[in-house]
């Protein structure tokens, strides 16, 4: 007997091994897994039969790069998003400060983007509205912040800042001044974000960096995810990337060739099908929003090329050491100069210890020159891109890159044509996490203003759907259990109000997510 039989629907199987059966109409579930399709299950008894009334059903979306805890905290943090005047932003900050009863405490503000305001806020301006509190105004990119003088006074004298704006490692120094969040607080934030993911059809995701200086929230952050699972707050599958600055020198046996590791040699693959350790996250540069992505030639209209997170040799050594320790690597590289460093280091690592099945990834791959594409392919590196960046920030990014480089931004077609695995993701909460809206952009390449950015990089809707399913599963080593509606795989499904392949491309982002199933159980409906 089946646990559940779902019927009267268009099941888009997305099964690369059975292209002869792309659409089914019945799907059987037993103990959380798919046991068969159509005639294999239609006549079998089931404890529950659910009529989906002609809906379209796909494998659950896999978001290969998110920040759950940050998303959950941001949802409950006062925000200056939408403010276009400095005075209006400061008024929001002051209102948040006045709600704090204890003087001298930290006050966090979200939604900061200097582009909307025309310039950065300054510490002096924040001082006027801080009323004795320590202010931390987080840049939406996650690669910078503005703080007031009460925070600057606590920082070492050698920490660089521009009138209170701290970028990259300097921001990390300010974050380190704060007490870490408790595991209870983290678990609640993770749960909030997880529910948002489910409402958008995401059934599995990769958390892009825990425990680190730049994006970490606690030195015991992994335990918070365990706690969230124990409390029933983790209703989707999560793979955790560990920040590389958590590695430390180890005196392992010389035959192991492991120079740095986490305690007990923990690495990619530890865990179970609901919560596991994924890649080692290594940051090489910053972001385009904050103008800190490392480029090989200057930004248009600016006299600099961004910045690396550390000395290039140190970054390369970290990449090599992570590879030698047996990790899958997820290397954050947005600018082409950062990508050069990543590619050089990964090539050296594979020479020292060949691991053809390592499935190393470059996160973002925001600006990739034509000459870098064959190197991606030769090294077997996946490109984990965020299509919505160009949907929402594309006009700005195209302007700061110039005409030639704009066509290299967040590529699609070029990766596929070179045989490079193209993986879709959101970088939630930096921008909208909806996979459907991202899929629409991957096909259209149109920003919100209608500007088409790199039209030659457009992919088909089928290819975009694969980026969020089959390719996402591959990048996370989940392909045996996720990514397609195949007998034996987990029954993780998203029920849609229409078929993305049949509607006009401009309507894909507006398709209703009617329900989300994980392990064959309905767990997510749209958030009202």
Coordinates of C-alpha atoms in Angstrom, one line a residue:
X1 CA 0.0 0.0 0.0
X2 CA 1.2 3.5 -0.9
X3 CA 1.4 6.2 1.8
X4 CA 0.1 8.7 -0.8
X5 CA -0.9 8.9 -4.4
X6 CA -0.9 12.2 -6.1
X7 CA -3.2 12.3 -9.1
X8 CA -4.6 14.4 -11.8
X9 CA -1.6 16.6 -12.3
X10 CA 1.2 17.3 -14.8
X11 CA 4.3 15.9 -13.2
X12 CA 7.4 17.3 -15.0
X13 CA 9.9 14.6 -14.0
X14 CA 13.1 16.5 -15.0
X15 CA 14.7 13.1 -15.1
X16 CA 17.8 13.2 -17.3
X17 CA 18.1 9.4 -17.4
X18 CA 14.5 9.0 -18.8
X19 CA 13.9 11.7 -21.3
X20 CA 11.3 9.4 -22.9
X21 CA 9.0 10.0 -19.9
X22 CA 9.1 13.8 -19.3
X23 CA 5.5 14.1 -18.1
X24 CA 3.5 11.9 -15.7
X25 CA 0.0 12.1 -14.3
X26 CA 0.1 10.0 -11.2
X27 CA 2.9 9.7 -8.6
X28 CA 3.1 7.2 -5.7
X29 CA 4.8 7.9 -2.4
X30 CA 5.9 5.4 0.3
X31 CA 7.8 6.4 3.4
X32 CA 8.8 9.8 2.0
X33 CA 10.1 8.5 -1.3
X34 CA 8.8 8.3 -4.8
X35 CA 8.0 4.6 -5.7
X36 CA 6.6 5.0 -9.2
X37 CA 4.8 7.0 -11.8
X38 CA 1.6 6.5 -13.8
X39 CA 0.7 2.8 -14.5
X40 CA 3.3 1.6 -12.0
X41 CA 1.1 3.1 -9.2
X42 CA -2.3 4.0 -10.6
X43 CA -3.9 0.7 -9.5
X44 CA -2.2 0.4 -6.1
X45 CA -4.1 1.1 -2.9
X46 CA -3.1 4.2 -1.0
X47 CA -3.8 5.5 2.5
X48 CA -4.4 8.9 0.9
X49 CA -5.3 10.0 -2.6
X50 CA -4.8 13.7 -3.4
X51 CA -6.4 15.1 -6.5
X52 CA -4.3 18.1 -7.6
X53 CA -6.9 19.3 -10.1
X54 CA -4.7 19.6 -13.1
X55 CA -1.8 21.5 -11.4
X56 CA 1.8 21.4 -12.6
X57 CA 4.2 19.6 -10.2
X58 CA 8.0 19.8 -10.4
X59 CA 10.8 18.5 -8.2
X60 CA 11.3 21.0 -5.4
X61 CA 13.6 23.9 -6.1
X62 CA 17.2 23.6 -4.8
X63 CA 18.7 27.0 -3.8
X64 CA 22.4 26.3 -3.8
X65 CA 23.5 29.5 -2.1
X66 CA 21.5 31.2 0.7
X67 CA 22.0 32.7 4.1
X68 CA 19.2 31.4 6.3
X69 CA 20.1 32.9 9.7
X70 CA 20.9 36.3 8.1
X71 CA 17.5 36.2 6.3
X72 CA 15.6 35.4 9.5
X73 CA 17.3 38.1 11.5
X74 CA 16.8 40.7 8.7
X75 CA 13.1 39.9 8.6
X76 CA 12.8 41.2 12.2
X77 CA 15.3 44.1 12.0
X78 CA 14.4 47.8 11.4
X79 CA 15.1 48.7 7.8
X80 CA 15.9 51.8 5.9
X81 CA 15.1 50.1 2.6
X82 CA 13.2 52.4 0.3
X83 CA 14.7 55.6 1.8
X84 CA 16.1 57.9 -0.8
X85 CA 16.9 60.9 1.5
X86 CA 19.6 60.9 4.2
X87 CA 17.3 62.6 6.7
X88 CA 14.6 60.0 6.2
X89 CA 17.1 57.1 6.7
X90 CA 18.3 58.8 9.9
X91 CA 14.8 59.2 11.1
X92 CA 14.2 55.5 10.8
X93 CA 17.4 54.8 12.7
X94 CA 16.4 57.2 15.5
X95 CA 13.0 55.6 15.8
X96 CA 14.7 52.2 16.2
X97 CA 17.1 53.6 18.8
X98 CA 14.3 55.0 20.9
X99 CA 12.6 51.6 21.2
X100 CA 15.7 50.3 23.1
X101 CA 15.3 50.7 26.8
X102 CA 18.9 50.0 27.9
X103 CA 21.4 52.7 27.0
X104 CA 24.7 51.6 25.4
X105 CA 23.2 48.5 23.8
X106 CA 23.7 47.6 20.1
X107 CA 21.1 48.6 17.6
X108 CA 21.1 46.8 14.2
X109 CA 19.6 48.4 11.0
X110 CA 19.0 46.6 7.8
X111 CA 18.2 47.7 4.2
X112 CA 21.2 50.0 3.7
X113 CA 22.3 50.7 0.2
X114 CA 24.3 53.9 -0.5
X115 CA 23.2 53.9 -4.2
X116 CA 19.6 54.7 -3.1
X117 CA 20.8 57.6 -0.9
X118 CA 23.3 59.0 -3.3
X119 CA 26.2 58.5 -0.9
X120 CA 27.2 56.6 2.2
X121 CA 25.9 57.6 5.6
X122 CA 28.7 58.8 8.0
X123 CA 29.5 58.0 11.6
X124 CA 29.0 61.7 12.5
X125 CA 25.4 61.6 11.1
X126 CA 24.7 58.4 13.1
X127 CA 26.1 60.0 16.2
X128 CA 23.3 62.6 16.1
X129 CA 20.6 59.9 16.4
X130 CA 22.4 57.2 18.4
X131 CA 21.5 58.5 21.9
X132 CA 24.3 56.6 23.6
X133 CA 23.8 53.3 21.6
X134 CA 26.2 51.5 19.4
X135 CA 24.8 51.5 15.8
X136 CA 25.5 48.8 13.2
X137 CA 23.9 49.6 9.8
X138 CA 24.3 46.5 7.6
X139 CA 24.9 47.0 3.8
X140 CA 22.4 44.9 1.8
X141 CA 25.3 43.2 0.0
X142 CA 26.7 41.9 3.3
X143 CA 30.1 43.2 2.4
X144 CA 30.1 46.4 4.4
X145 CA 28.4 48.4 7.2
X146 CA 28.3 51.9 8.7
X147 CA 28.8 52.4 12.4
X148 CA 28.8 55.3 14.7
X149 CA 31.7 56.7 16.8
X150 CA 30.8 54.6 19.8
X151 CA 31.7 51.5 17.7
X152 CA 34.7 53.1 16.0
X153 CA 36.1 53.9 19.4
X154 CA 36.2 50.2 20.3
X155 CA 38.0 49.1 17.1
X156 CA 41.8 48.9 16.9
X157 CA 43.4 52.0 15.4
X158 CA 44.6 50.1 12.3
X159 CA 41.1 49.1 11.1
X160 CA 40.4 51.2 8.0
X161 CA 37.2 53.0 7.5
X162 CA 35.8 55.9 5.4
X163 CA 33.9 58.2 7.8
X164 CA 32.4 55.2 9.5
X165 CA 31.9 52.9 6.5
X166 CA 33.7 49.6 7.0
X167 CA 34.2 47.2 4.2
X168 CA 34.9 43.4 4.1
X169 CA 37.4 42.4 6.8
X170 CA 37.0 45.8 8.6
X171 CA 33.3 45.0 8.9
X172 CA 34.2 41.7 10.3
X173 CA 36.2 43.4 13.0
X174 CA 33.1 45.4 14.0
X175 CA 30.9 42.3 14.0
X176 CA 33.4 40.6 16.3
X177 CA 32.8 43.2 19.0
X178 CA 29.3 42.0 19.5
X179 CA 28.3 39.1 21.6
X180 CA 27.3 36.1 19.5
X181 CA 23.6 35.3 19.1
X182 CA 22.4 32.5 21.3
X183 CA 21.5 29.2 19.7
X184 CA 17.9 29.7 20.6
X185 CA 17.9 33.1 18.7
X186 CA 19.6 31.5 15.8
X187 CA 17.2 28.6 15.6
X188 CA 14.2 30.9 15.6
X189 CA 15.7 33.0 12.8
X190 CA 16.6 30.0 10.8
X191 CA 13.0 28.7 11.2
X192 CA 11.6 32.0 9.9
X193 CA 13.8 31.9 6.8
X194 CA 13.0 28.2 6.2
X195 CA 9.3 28.9 6.1
X196 CA 9.9 31.7 3.5
X197 CA 11.9 29.3 1.4
X198 CA 9.1 26.7 1.5
X199 CA 6.5 29.2 0.5
X200 CA 8.5 29.9 -2.7
X201 CA 8.9 26.2 -3.5
X202 CA 12.4 25.7 -2.2
X203 CA 12.8 22.3 -0.5
X204 CA 16.5 22.1 -0.1
X205 CA 19.2 24.8 0.2
X206 CA 22.9 25.3 0.9
X207 CA 23.7 27.7 3.7
X208 CA 26.6 29.7 2.3
X209 CA 28.9 30.1 5.3
X210 CA 28.5 29.5 9.0
X211 CA 30.8 30.4 11.9
X212 CA 33.1 32.8 10.0
X213 CA 34.1 36.3 10.7
X214 CA 32.3 37.9 7.7
X215 CA 28.9 36.2 7.9
X216 CA 29.0 34.0 11.0
X217 CA 26.7 34.6 13.9
X218 CA 28.3 32.4 16.6
X219 CA 31.3 30.1 17.0
X220 CA 28.8 27.3 17.7
X221 CA 26.5 28.1 14.8
X222 CA 26.3 24.5 13.5
X223 CA 24.7 23.6 16.8
X224 CA 21.9 26.1 16.2
X225 CA 20.9 24.3 13.0
X226 CA 20.8 21.0 15.0
X227 CA 18.7 22.8 17.6
X228 CA 16.4 24.1 14.9
X229 CA 15.9 20.6 13.6
X230 CA 15.2 19.2 17.1
X231 CA 12.6 21.9 17.7
X232 CA 10.8 21.2 14.3
X233 CA 12.0 24.6 12.9
X234 CA 13.9 23.1 10.0
X235 CA 11.3 21.8 7.6
X236 CA 13.5 21.6 4.5
X237 CA 16.9 20.1 3.7
X238 CA 19.9 22.2 4.6
X239 CA 23.6 21.7 3.7
X240 CA 26.0 23.9 5.7
X241 CA 29.1 25.5 4.2
X242 CA 31.7 26.1 6.8
X243 CA 33.7 29.3 6.6
X244 CA 37.4 28.6 5.8
X245 CA 38.6 30.8 8.7
X246 CA 37.3 28.1 11.1
X247 CA 40.2 25.8 9.9
X248 CA 43.2 25.6 12.1
X249 CA 46.6 23.8 11.7
X250 CA 46.5 20.1 12.7
X251 CA 49.2 17.6 13.5
X252 CA 47.7 14.9 11.3
X253 CA 49.7 11.9 10.1
X254 CA 52.0 13.0 7.3
X255 CA 50.5 10.4 5.0
X256 CA 47.2 12.2 5.2
X257 CA 48.6 15.4 3.8
X258 CA 46.2 17.6 5.7
X259 CA 47.7 20.9 6.8
X260 CA 44.5 22.5 8.2
X261 CA 41.2 21.1 9.3
X262 CA 38.2 21.5 11.6
X263 CA 38.4 19.6 14.8
X264 CA 38.2 15.8 14.4
X265 CA 38.8 16.2 10.6
X266 CA 35.1 17.1 9.9
X267 CA 34.6 17.8 6.2
X268 CA 32.1 17.7 3.3
X269 CA 29.6 14.9 3.6
X270 CA 29.1 14.6 7.3
X271 CA 25.4 14.5 8.4
X272 CA 22.2 13.0 7.1
X273 CA 19.6 13.7 4.4
X274 CA 18.1 16.6 6.3
X275 CA 21.1 18.4 7.8
X276 CA 24.7 17.9 6.5
X277 CA 28.0 19.6 6.1
X278 CA 28.7 20.8 2.6
X279 CA 31.5 22.8 1.0
X280 CA 34.2 24.8 2.6
X281 CA 33.4 28.5 1.9
X282 CA 36.4 30.7 1.0
X283 CA 36.0 34.4 0.3
X284 CA 38.4 35.9 -2.2
X285 CA 36.8 39.3 -2.9
X286 CA 33.8 41.5 -2.0
X287 CA 30.7 42.5 -3.9
X288 CA 29.6 44.8 -6.8
X289 CA 27.0 46.6 -4.8
X290 CA 29.7 47.8 -2.4
X291 CA 32.2 48.2 -5.2
X292 CA 34.6 45.7 -3.6
X293 CA 34.4 42.9 -6.1
X294 CA 38.0 42.5 -7.4
X295 CA 38.3 43.3 -11.1
X296 CA 41.2 43.2 -13.5
X297 CA 40.6 46.7 -14.6
X298 CA 38.8 49.7 -12.9
X299 CA 35.1 50.2 -12.4
X300 CA 33.7 52.6 -14.9
X301 CA 33.9 56.1 -13.4
X302 CA 36.0 55.0 -10.4
X303 CA 39.8 54.9 -9.9
X304 CA 40.0 51.5 -8.3
X305 CA 39.5 47.8 -9.0
X306 CA 37.8 46.6 -5.8
X307 CA 39.6 44.6 -3.2
X308 CA 40.6 41.1 -2.3
X309 CA 39.9 39.7 1.2
X310 CA 43.5 38.9 1.9
X311 CA 46.9 38.6 0.3
X312 CA 46.6 36.6 -3.0
X313 CA 49.1 34.0 -1.9
X314 CA 47.3 33.5 1.4
X315 CA 44.0 33.1 -0.4
X316 CA 45.5 30.6 -2.8
X317 CA 47.1 28.6 0.1
X318 CA 43.7 28.4 1.9
X319 CA 42.1 27.0 -1.3
X320 CA 44.9 24.5 -1.7
X321 CA 44.8 23.4 1.9
X322 CA 41.0 23.0 1.8
X323 CA 41.3 20.7 -1.2
X324 CA 44.1 18.7 0.4
X325 CA 41.9 18.2 3.5
X326 CA 39.3 16.6 1.4
X327 CA 36.7 19.4 1.2
X328 CA 34.5 20.3 -1.6
X329 CA 35.3 24.0 -2.1
X330 CA 32.9 26.9 -2.6
X331 CA 35.0 29.8 -3.6
X332 CA 33.4 33.2 -3.5
X333 CA 34.7 35.1 -6.5
X334 CA 32.6 37.8 -8.0
X335 CA 35.1 39.8 -10.0
X336 CA 37.3 38.4 -12.8
X337 CA 40.5 39.2 -10.8
X338 CA 39.2 37.1 -7.9
X339 CA 38.2 34.3 -10.4
X340 CA 41.8 34.3 -11.7
X341 CA 43.1 33.6 -8.2
X342 CA 40.5 30.9 -7.6
X343 CA 41.2 29.2 -10.9
X344 CA 45.0 29.3 -10.4
X345 CA 44.7 27.9 -6.9
X346 CA 42.2 25.1 -7.9
X347 CA 44.5 24.1 -10.7
X348 CA 47.5 23.9 -8.4
X349 CA 45.4 21.9 -5.8
X350 CA 44.4 19.3 -8.4
X351 CA 48.0 18.9 -9.6
X352 CA 49.1 18.3 -6.0
X353 CA 46.3 15.8 -5.2
X354 CA 44.0 14.9 -8.1
X355 CA 40.4 14.7 -7.0
X356 CA 38.3 14.6 -10.2
X357 CA 35.1 14.1 -8.3
X358 CA 35.6 17.0 -5.9
X359 CA 32.9 19.2 -7.6
X360 CA 34.5 22.4 -6.6
X361 CA 32.3 25.5 -7.1
X362 CA 32.8 29.2 -7.8
X363 CA 30.1 31.1 -6.0
X364 CA 28.6 34.1 -7.9
X365 CA 31.0 34.1 -10.9
X366 CA 29.7 37.6 -11.4
X367 CA 32.2 38.8 -14.1
X368 CA 33.9 36.0 -16.1
X369 CA 36.0 36.9 -19.1
X370 CA 35.8 34.8 -22.2
X371 CA 39.3 33.4 -21.7
X372 CA 38.3 32.1 -18.2
X373 CA 35.5 29.9 -19.5
X374 CA 37.7 27.0 -20.8
X375 CA 39.5 26.9 -17.5
X376 CA 36.2 26.4 -15.6
X377 CA 35.4 23.6 -18.0
X378 CA 38.8 21.9 -17.8
X379 CA 38.8 22.0 -14.0
X380 CA 35.2 20.7 -13.7
X381 CA 34.1 23.7 -11.7
X382 CA 30.4 24.5 -11.3
X383 CA 29.3 28.1 -11.6
X384 CA 26.8 29.0 -8.9
X385 CA 25.1 32.2 -10.1
X386 CA 22.4 34.5 -8.8
X387 CA 20.2 35.6 -11.7
X388 CA 18.1 37.9 -9.7
X389 CA 21.2 40.2 -9.1
X390 CA 20.9 41.4 -12.6
X391 CA 17.1 41.6 -12.5
X392 CA 17.2 44.0 -9.6
X393 CA 20.7 45.6 -9.8
X394 CA 21.4 45.0 -13.5
X395 CA 21.2 48.7 -14.7
X396 CA 23.7 49.7 -12.0
X397 CA 26.0 46.7 -12.7
X398 CA 26.0 47.3 -16.4
X399 CA 26.9 51.0 -15.9
X400 CA 29.8 50.3 -13.6
X401 CA 31.2 47.6 -15.9
X402 CA 30.9 49.4 -19.3
X403 CA 29.6 48.1 -22.5
X404 CA 32.0 45.2 -23.2
X405 CA 32.1 43.8 -19.7
X406 CA 28.4 44.1 -19.1
X407 CA 27.9 41.2 -21.5
X408 CA 30.1 39.0 -19.2
X409 CA 27.9 39.6 -16.1
X410 CA 26.3 36.5 -14.5
X411 CA 26.6 34.4 -17.6
X412 CA 24.3 31.6 -18.6
X413 CA 24.6 30.5 -22.2
X414 CA 28.4 30.7 -22.3
X415 CA 28.7 28.4 -19.2
X416 CA 26.5 25.8 -20.8
X417 CA 28.1 26.0 -24.2
X418 CA 31.5 25.3 -22.5
X419 CA 30.1 22.3 -20.7
X420 CA 30.2 24.0 -17.3
X421 CA 27.5 23.1 -14.8
X422 CA 25.2 26.1 -14.4
X423 CA 23.6 26.2 -10.9
X424 CA 20.9 28.6 -9.9
X425 CA 20.7 30.3 -6.5
X426 CA 19.5 33.4 -4.7
X427 CA 22.1 34.6 -2.1
X428 CA 19.0 35.3 0.0
X429 CA 18.5 37.8 1.6
X430 CA 20.8 40.0 -0.6
X431 CA 17.9 40.0 -3.1
X432 CA 14.6 38.2 -3.9
X433 CA 14.8 34.5 -3.3
X434 CA 12.0 33.4 -5.7
X435 CA 13.3 30.7 -8.0
X436 CA 10.5 31.4 -10.5
X437 CA 11.5 35.0 -10.9
X438 CA 15.1 34.1 -11.3
X439 CA 14.2 31.5 -14.0
X440 CA 12.3 34.2 -15.8
X441 CA 15.4 36.4 -15.8
X442 CA 17.7 33.6 -17.0
X443 CA 15.6 33.3 -20.1
X444 CA 14.8 37.0 -20.6
X445 CA 18.0 38.7 -19.3
X446 CA 15.9 41.8 -18.6
X447 CA 16.4 44.1 -15.6
X448 CA 13.3 45.6 -13.9
X449 CA 13.7 48.7 -16.1
X450 CA 13.5 46.5 -19.2
X451 CA 17.2 46.8 -20.1
X452 CA 18.4 43.5 -21.7
X453 CA 21.9 42.7 -20.2
X454 CA 24.0 40.3 -22.1
X455 CA 21.2 39.0 -24.4
X456 CA 23.5 36.3 -25.8
X457 CA 23.7 34.8 -22.3
X458 CA 20.0 33.9 -22.2
X459 CA 19.1 30.2 -21.7
X460 CA 15.9 28.3 -22.4
X461 CA 13.3 27.8 -19.7
X462 CA 14.1 24.1 -19.6
X463 CA 17.8 24.9 -19.0
X464 CA 16.9 27.4 -16.3
X465 CA 14.7 24.8 -14.6
X466 CA 17.6 22.3 -14.6
X467 CA 19.8 24.9 -13.0
X468 CA 17.5 24.9 -10.0
X469 CA 17.0 21.2 -9.8
X470 CA 19.3 18.7 -11.5
X471 CA 22.4 21.0 -11.5
X472 CA 21.7 22.2 -7.9
X473 CA 21.5 18.6 -6.8
X474 CA 24.8 17.8 -8.5
X475 CA 26.5 20.8 -7.0
X476 CA 25.5 19.7 -3.5
X477 CA 26.1 15.9 -4.0
X478 CA 22.4 15.3 -3.7
X479 CA 21.8 13.8 -7.2
X480 CA 21.0 10.3 -5.9
X481 CA 18.1 11.6 -3.8
X482 CA 17.0 15.0 -5.2
X483 CA 16.6 17.0 -8.4
X484 CA 14.1 14.9 -10.4
X485 CA 10.8 13.0 -9.9
X486 CA 12.5 9.6 -10.2
X487 CA 11.5 6.4 -8.3
X488 CA 13.7 6.0 -5.3
X489 CA 14.3 9.7 -4.7
X490 CA 12.8 11.8 -2.0
X491 CA 9.2 13.0 -2.6
X492 CA 10.2 16.7 -2.5
X493 CA 7.8 18.5 -4.8
X494 CA 6.4 22.0 -5.7
X495 CA 2.9 22.4 -6.9
X496 CA 2.5 25.3 -9.3
X497 CA -0.6 27.0 -10.7
X498 CA 0.8 26.8 -14.2
X499 CA 3.5 25.2 -16.3
X500 CA 6.6 27.5 -16.6
X501 CA 7.3 25.9 -20.0
X502 CA 3.9 26.8 -21.4
X503 CA 3.2 30.3 -20.3
X504 CA 4.8 33.4 -21.8
X505 CA 8.2 33.9 -20.4
X506 CA 7.2 37.3 -18.9
X507 CA 4.7 35.5 -16.7
X508 CA 6.9 32.8 -15.2
X509 CA 7.8 34.9 -12.1
X510 CA 4.1 35.4 -11.3
X511 CA 3.1 31.7 -11.3
X512 CA 1.5 30.7 -8.0
X513 CA 3.3 28.3 -5.7
X514 CA 0.2 26.4 -4.5
X515 CA 2.0 24.0 -2.2
X516 CA 5.3 22.5 -1.3
X517 CA 6.0 18.9 -0.2
X518 CA 9.0 17.5 1.6
X519 CA 9.3 13.8 2.2
X520 CA 5.9 13.4 0.6
X521 CA 4.2 15.7 3.2
X522 CA 2.8 19.1 2.5
X523 CA 4.9 21.5 4.5
X524 CA 4.8 24.9 2.8
X525 CA 2.1 27.2 1.5
X526 CA 2.5 30.8 0.4
X527 CA 3.0 33.3 3.2
X528 CA 0.1 35.8 3.3

